[in-house]
PDB file of C-alpha atoms in Angstrom:
ATOM      1  CA  UNK A  94      22.543  -5.994   2.638  1.00 47.00           C
ATOM      2  CA  UNK A  95      20.250  -4.164   0.358  1.00 51.00           C
ATOM      3  CA  UNK A  96      16.864  -2.643   1.108  1.00 51.00           C
ATOM      4  CA  UNK A  97      15.423  -1.162   4.248  1.00 55.00           C
ATOM      5  CA  UNK A  98      12.889  -3.876   5.209  1.00 58.00           C
ATOM      6  CA  UNK A  99      12.842  -5.821   8.421  1.00 62.00           C
ATOM      7  CA  UNK A 100      13.762  -9.431   8.828  1.00 62.00           C
ATOM      8  CA  UNK A 101      16.886 -11.421   8.079  1.00 68.00           C
ATOM      9  CA  UNK A 102      19.191 -10.423   5.320  1.00 68.00           C
ATOM     10  CA  UNK A 103      18.732 -12.232   2.029  1.00 65.00           C
ATOM     11  CA  UNK A 104      21.988 -13.632   0.667  1.00 66.00           C
ATOM     12  CA  UNK A 105      23.008 -12.258  -2.690  1.00 64.00           C
ATOM     13  CA  UNK A 106      22.744 -14.632  -5.666  1.00 61.00           C
ATOM     14  CA  UNK A 107      25.409 -15.280  -8.151  1.00 59.00           C
ATOM     15  CA  UNK A 108      24.720 -13.987 -11.567  1.00 58.00           C
ATOM     16  CA  UNK A 109      24.395 -16.825 -14.024  1.00 55.00           C
ATOM     17  CA  UNK A 110      24.723 -16.778 -17.688  1.00 57.00           C
ATOM     18  CA  UNK A 111      21.625 -16.938 -19.800  1.00 56.00           C
ATOM     19  CA  UNK A 112      20.773 -19.949 -21.882  1.00 57.00           C
ATOM     20  CA  UNK A 113      20.471 -19.631 -25.571  1.00 64.00           C
ATOM     21  CA  UNK A 114      16.782 -18.820 -25.232  1.00 66.00           C
ATOM     22  CA  UNK A 115      17.405 -16.114 -22.666  1.00 69.00           C
ATOM     23  CA  UNK A 116      15.893 -18.108 -19.815  1.00 74.00           C
ATOM     24  CA  UNK A 117      17.696 -17.985 -16.536  1.00 75.00           C
ATOM     25  CA  UNK A 118      17.700 -21.342 -14.648  1.00 73.00           C
ATOM     26  CA  UNK A 119      16.498 -21.360 -11.037  1.00 79.00           C
ATOM     27  CA  UNK A 120      18.368 -22.680  -8.097  1.00 81.00           C
ATOM     28  CA  UNK A 121      16.549 -25.374  -6.129  1.00 81.00           C
ATOM     29  CA  UNK A 122      15.425 -23.972  -2.772  1.00 81.00           C
ATOM     30  CA  UNK A 123      16.129 -25.769   0.467  1.00 80.00           C
ATOM     31  CA  UNK A 124      13.094 -27.531   2.001  1.00 79.00           C
ATOM     32  CA  UNK A 125      12.181 -26.373   5.500  1.00 76.00           C
ATOM     33  CA  UNK A 126      11.519 -29.558   7.497  1.00 79.00           C
ATOM     34  CA  UNK A 127      10.294 -27.754  10.622  1.00 82.00           C
ATOM     35  CA  UNK A 128       6.586 -26.889  11.003  1.00 83.00           C
ATOM     36  CA  UNK A 129       5.760 -23.655  12.747  1.00 84.00           C
ATOM     37  CA  UNK A 130       3.054 -24.456  15.330  1.00 87.00           C
ATOM     38  CA  UNK A 131       2.560 -20.871  16.456  1.00 91.00           C
ATOM     39  CA  UNK A 132      -0.243 -20.069  13.975  1.00 91.00           C
ATOM     40  CA  UNK A 133      -1.978 -23.360  14.785  1.00 93.00           C
ATOM     41  CA  UNK A 134      -1.877 -22.610  18.525  1.00 94.00           C
ATOM     42  CA  UNK A 135      -3.225 -19.104  17.849  1.00 95.00           C
ATOM     43  CA  UNK A 136      -6.163 -20.541  15.893  1.00 95.00           C
ATOM     44  CA  UNK A 137      -6.923 -23.097  18.614  1.00 96.00           C
ATOM     45  CA  UNK A 138      -7.011 -20.369  21.262  1.00 96.00           C
ATOM     46  CA  UNK A 139      -9.194 -18.162  19.079  1.00 96.00           C
ATOM     47  CA  UNK A 140     -11.657 -21.039  18.559  1.00 96.00           C
ATOM     48  CA  UNK A 141     -11.635 -21.788  22.279  1.00 96.00           C
ATOM     49  CA  UNK A 142     -12.400 -18.166  23.136  1.00 95.00           C
ATOM     50  CA  UNK A 143     -15.131 -18.076  20.476  1.00 95.00           C
ATOM     51  CA  UNK A 144     -16.879 -21.173  21.844  1.00 93.00           C
ATOM     52  CA  UNK A 145     -16.606 -19.976  25.439  1.00 92.00           C
ATOM     53  CA  UNK A 146     -18.148 -16.620  24.586  1.00 92.00           C
ATOM     54  CA  UNK A 147     -20.922 -17.936  22.341  1.00 90.00           C
ATOM     55  CA  UNK A 148     -22.043 -20.906  24.476  1.00 87.00           C
ATOM     56  CA  UNK A 149     -25.317 -20.162  26.189  1.00 80.00           C
ATOM     57  CA  UNK A 150     -25.598 -22.124  29.436  1.00 75.00           C
ATOM     58  CA  UNK A 151     -29.210 -21.902  30.491  1.00 66.00           C
ATOM     59  CA  UNK A 152     -31.332 -23.724  33.034  1.00 60.00           C
ATOM     60  CA  UNK A 153     -34.570 -22.733  31.312  1.00 56.00           C
ATOM     61  CA  UNK A 154     -35.211 -26.201  29.897  1.00 60.00           C
ATOM     62  CA  UNK A 155     -34.738 -28.114  33.141  1.00 60.00           C
ATOM     63  CA  UNK A 156     -37.162 -30.999  33.456  1.00 60.00           C
ATOM     64  CA  UNK A 157     -38.265 -32.257  36.845  1.00 65.00           C
ATOM     65  CA  UNK A 158     -37.656 -35.995  36.828  1.00 59.00           C
ATOM     66  CA  UNK A 159     -38.620 -38.356  39.614  1.00 59.00           C
ATOM     67  CA  UNK A 160     -35.822 -39.730  41.776  1.00 65.00           C
ATOM     68  CA  UNK A 161     -36.646 -43.391  41.296  1.00 62.00           C
ATOM     69  CA  UNK A 162     -33.954 -46.021  41.544  1.00 66.00           C
ATOM     70  CA  UNK A 163     -35.994 -48.579  39.666  1.00 66.00           C
ATOM     71  CA  UNK A 164     -39.592 -49.083  38.760  1.00 64.00           C
ATOM     72  CA  UNK A 165     -42.057 -49.247  35.932  1.00 70.00           C
ATOM     73  CA  UNK A 166     -44.788 -47.044  34.574  1.00 75.00           C
ATOM     74  CA  UNK A 167     -48.266 -47.792  35.797  1.00 75.00           C
ATOM     75  CA  UNK A 168     -51.580 -46.239  34.901  1.00 75.00           C
ATOM     76  CA  UNK A 169     -53.090 -44.526  37.930  1.00 78.00           C
ATOM     77  CA  UNK A 170     -56.662 -44.838  36.691  1.00 79.00           C
ATOM     78  CA  UNK A 171     -56.297 -48.646  36.817  1.00 81.00           C
ATOM     79  CA  UNK A 172     -55.239 -48.537  40.490  1.00 84.00           C
ATOM     80  CA  UNK A 173     -56.930 -48.188  43.839  1.00 86.00           C
ATOM     81  CA  UNK A 174     -55.027 -45.179  45.237  1.00 87.00           C
ATOM     82  CA  UNK A 175     -54.296 -44.563  48.918  1.00 87.00           C
ATOM     83  CA  UNK A 176     -52.637 -41.269  49.915  1.00 86.00           C
ATOM     84  CA  UNK A 177     -50.376 -41.013  52.980  1.00 87.00           C
ATOM     85  CA  UNK A 178     -49.323 -37.609  54.359  1.00 85.00           C
ATOM     86  CA  UNK A 179     -47.383 -36.751  57.487  1.00 78.00           C
ATOM     87  CA  UNK A 180     -49.315 -33.735  58.751  1.00 72.00           C
ATOM     88  CA  UNK A 181     -49.246 -34.100  62.545  1.00 70.00           C
ATOM     89  CA  UNK A 182     -46.006 -36.048  62.914  1.00 64.00           C
ATOM     90  CA  UNK A 183     -47.007 -39.063  65.028  1.00 70.00           C
ATOM     91  CA  UNK A 184     -49.641 -40.913  62.969  1.00 75.00           C
ATOM     92  CA  UNK A 185     -49.818 -40.044  59.251  1.00 81.00           C
ATOM     93  CA  UNK A 186     -53.039 -38.953  57.590  1.00 83.00           C
ATOM     94  CA  UNK A 187     -54.319 -41.685  55.259  1.00 85.00           C
ATOM     95  CA  UNK A 188     -56.933 -40.726  52.686  1.00 85.00           C
ATOM     96  CA  UNK A 189     -58.850 -42.119  49.730  1.00 86.00           C
ATOM     97  CA  UNK A 190     -58.509 -41.104  46.112  1.00 84.00           C
ATOM     98  CA  UNK A 191     -61.325 -38.567  46.499  1.00 86.00           C
ATOM     99  CA  UNK A 192     -59.525 -36.983  49.490  1.00 83.00           C
ATOM    100  CA  UNK A 193     -61.770 -38.282  52.268  1.00 87.00           C
ATOM    101  CA  UNK A 194     -59.624 -39.440  55.206  1.00 85.00           C
ATOM    102  CA  UNK A 195     -59.664 -42.826  56.876  1.00 86.00           C
ATOM    103  CA  UNK A 196     -60.102 -43.136  60.636  1.00 84.00           C
ATOM    104  CA  UNK A 197     -57.184 -42.118  62.875  1.00 82.00           C
ATOM    105  CA  UNK A 198     -57.696 -45.215  65.062  1.00 84.00           C
ATOM    106  CA  UNK A 199     -55.174 -47.767  63.745  1.00 83.00           C
ATOM    107  CA  UNK A 200     -57.443 -50.847  63.931  1.00 88.00           C
ATOM    108  CA  UNK A 201     -60.405 -48.991  62.447  1.00 87.00           C
ATOM    109  CA  UNK A 202     -58.143 -47.501  59.758  1.00 85.00           C
ATOM    110  CA  UNK A 203     -56.863 -50.931  58.703  1.00 87.00           C
ATOM    111  CA  UNK A 204     -60.434 -52.298  58.523  1.00 89.00           C
ATOM    112  CA  UNK A 205     -61.522 -49.324  56.396  1.00 88.00           C
ATOM    113  CA  UNK A 206     -58.473 -49.806  54.144  1.00 88.00           C
ATOM    114  CA  UNK A 207     -59.346 -53.467  53.550  1.00 88.00           C
ATOM    115  CA  UNK A 208     -62.938 -52.559  52.708  1.00 89.00           C
ATOM    116  CA  UNK A 209     -61.865 -49.679  50.407  1.00 89.00           C
ATOM    117  CA  UNK A 210     -59.349 -51.820  48.505  1.00 87.00           C
ATOM    118  CA  UNK A 211     -61.792 -54.742  48.119  1.00 87.00           C
ATOM    119  CA  UNK A 212     -64.395 -52.309  46.778  1.00 86.00           C
ATOM    120  CA  UNK A 213     -61.931 -50.812  44.293  1.00 85.00           C
ATOM    121  CA  UNK A 214     -60.614 -54.151  43.059  1.00 85.00           C
ATOM    122  CA  UNK A 215     -64.183 -55.401  42.708  1.00 84.00           C
ATOM    123  CA  UNK A 216     -65.023 -52.423  40.486  1.00 86.00           C
ATOM    124  CA  UNK A 217     -62.449 -53.446  37.842  1.00 83.00           C
ATOM    125  CA  UNK A 218     -59.234 -51.863  39.059  1.00 83.00           C
ATOM    126  CA  UNK A 219     -56.230 -54.143  38.723  1.00 82.00           C
ATOM    127  CA  UNK A 220     -53.569 -52.852  41.154  1.00 85.00           C
ATOM    128  CA  UNK A 221     -53.187 -50.896  44.381  1.00 87.00           C
ATOM    129  CA  UNK A 222     -50.987 -47.800  44.691  1.00 86.00           C
ATOM    130  CA  UNK A 223     -49.819 -46.213  47.943  1.00 86.00           C
ATOM    131  CA  UNK A 224     -48.731 -42.613  47.305  1.00 85.00           C
ATOM    132  CA  UNK A 225     -46.727 -41.371  50.254  1.00 84.00           C
ATOM    133  CA  UNK A 226     -44.823 -38.225  51.143  1.00 82.00           C
ATOM    134  CA  UNK A 227     -41.105 -38.630  51.676  1.00 78.00           C
ATOM    135  CA  UNK A 228     -41.257 -37.695  55.371  1.00 79.00           C
ATOM    136  CA  UNK A 229     -43.599 -40.564  56.327  1.00 80.00           C
ATOM    137  CA  UNK A 230     -41.792 -43.260  58.313  1.00 81.00           C
ATOM    138  CA  UNK A 231     -41.241 -46.536  56.517  1.00 79.00           C
ATOM    139  CA  UNK A 232     -42.847 -48.516  59.360  1.00 82.00           C
ATOM    140  CA  UNK A 233     -46.151 -46.675  58.843  1.00 83.00           C
ATOM    141  CA  UNK A 234     -46.130 -47.348  55.101  1.00 83.00           C
ATOM    142  CA  UNK A 235     -45.294 -51.006  55.724  1.00 85.00           C
ATOM    143  CA  UNK A 236     -48.190 -51.253  58.220  1.00 85.00           C
ATOM    144  CA  UNK A 237     -50.554 -49.893  55.545  1.00 86.00           C
ATOM    145  CA  UNK A 238     -49.121 -52.249  52.932  1.00 86.00           C
ATOM    146  CA  UNK A 239     -49.729 -55.257  55.176  1.00 86.00           C
ATOM    147  CA  UNK A 240     -53.312 -54.149  55.829  1.00 87.00           C
ATOM    148  CA  UNK A 241     -53.909 -53.645  52.094  1.00 85.00           C
ATOM    149  CA  UNK A 242     -52.391 -57.040  51.253  1.00 86.00           C
ATOM    150  CA  UNK A 243     -55.179 -58.697  53.281  1.00 84.00           C
ATOM    151  CA  UNK A 244     -57.660 -57.466  50.655  1.00 82.00           C
ATOM    152  CA  UNK A 245     -55.516 -58.475  47.664  1.00 82.00           C
ATOM    153  CA  UNK A 246     -55.556 -61.777  45.852  1.00 79.00           C
ATOM    154  CA  UNK A 247     -52.443 -63.894  45.412  1.00 80.00           C
ATOM    155  CA  UNK A 248     -50.145 -62.176  42.898  1.00 75.00           C
ATOM    156  CA  UNK A 249     -51.946 -58.818  43.149  1.00 77.00           C
ATOM    157  CA  UNK A 250     -49.435 -55.967  42.883  1.00 80.00           C
ATOM    158  CA  UNK A 251     -49.138 -53.159  45.407  1.00 82.00           C
ATOM    159  CA  UNK A 252     -47.147 -50.178  44.080  1.00 77.00           C
ATOM    160  CA  UNK A 253     -45.464 -47.629  46.291  1.00 78.00           C
ATOM    161  CA  UNK A 254     -44.865 -44.069  45.121  1.00 76.00           C
ATOM    162  CA  UNK A 255     -42.897 -41.637  47.270  1.00 73.00           C
ATOM    163  CA  UNK A 256     -43.060 -37.890  46.691  1.00 70.00           C
ATOM    164  CA  UNK A 257     -39.835 -36.298  47.931  1.00 62.00           C
TER     165      UNK A 257
END
């Protein structure tokens, strides 16, 4: 073994005679048929660490989307709008588009709803929209829908929007 470097010892070569031109022929080297995966694994881990450290996970661009299972877009200005809020707990507060409330008496409320919807549909509006809070009982909304349907023509659409 000659030299003081690290690593495996290099076998000594046989001295060959020179050709006539003084060129020494080379020995063919053995082909290494094994691939060393260590550098490739190192690079993969370095890339993984790089992407983990440079990825910016931010909630700043969160968009509030409605939780609708199905539905279609409607134009509110083309609708007679009825608002339903559960303020007191027992009977919900039902109000017009301008915010003025309907009567709290159920029969009077239904009569006022029919009149309000007929007025709105007569003024050129095409549909009716009930906008309800999520904590209003379904039975109350259905009662309002049935009262409103008395004022609607056959095939007139009543839309229901729930704010959760």
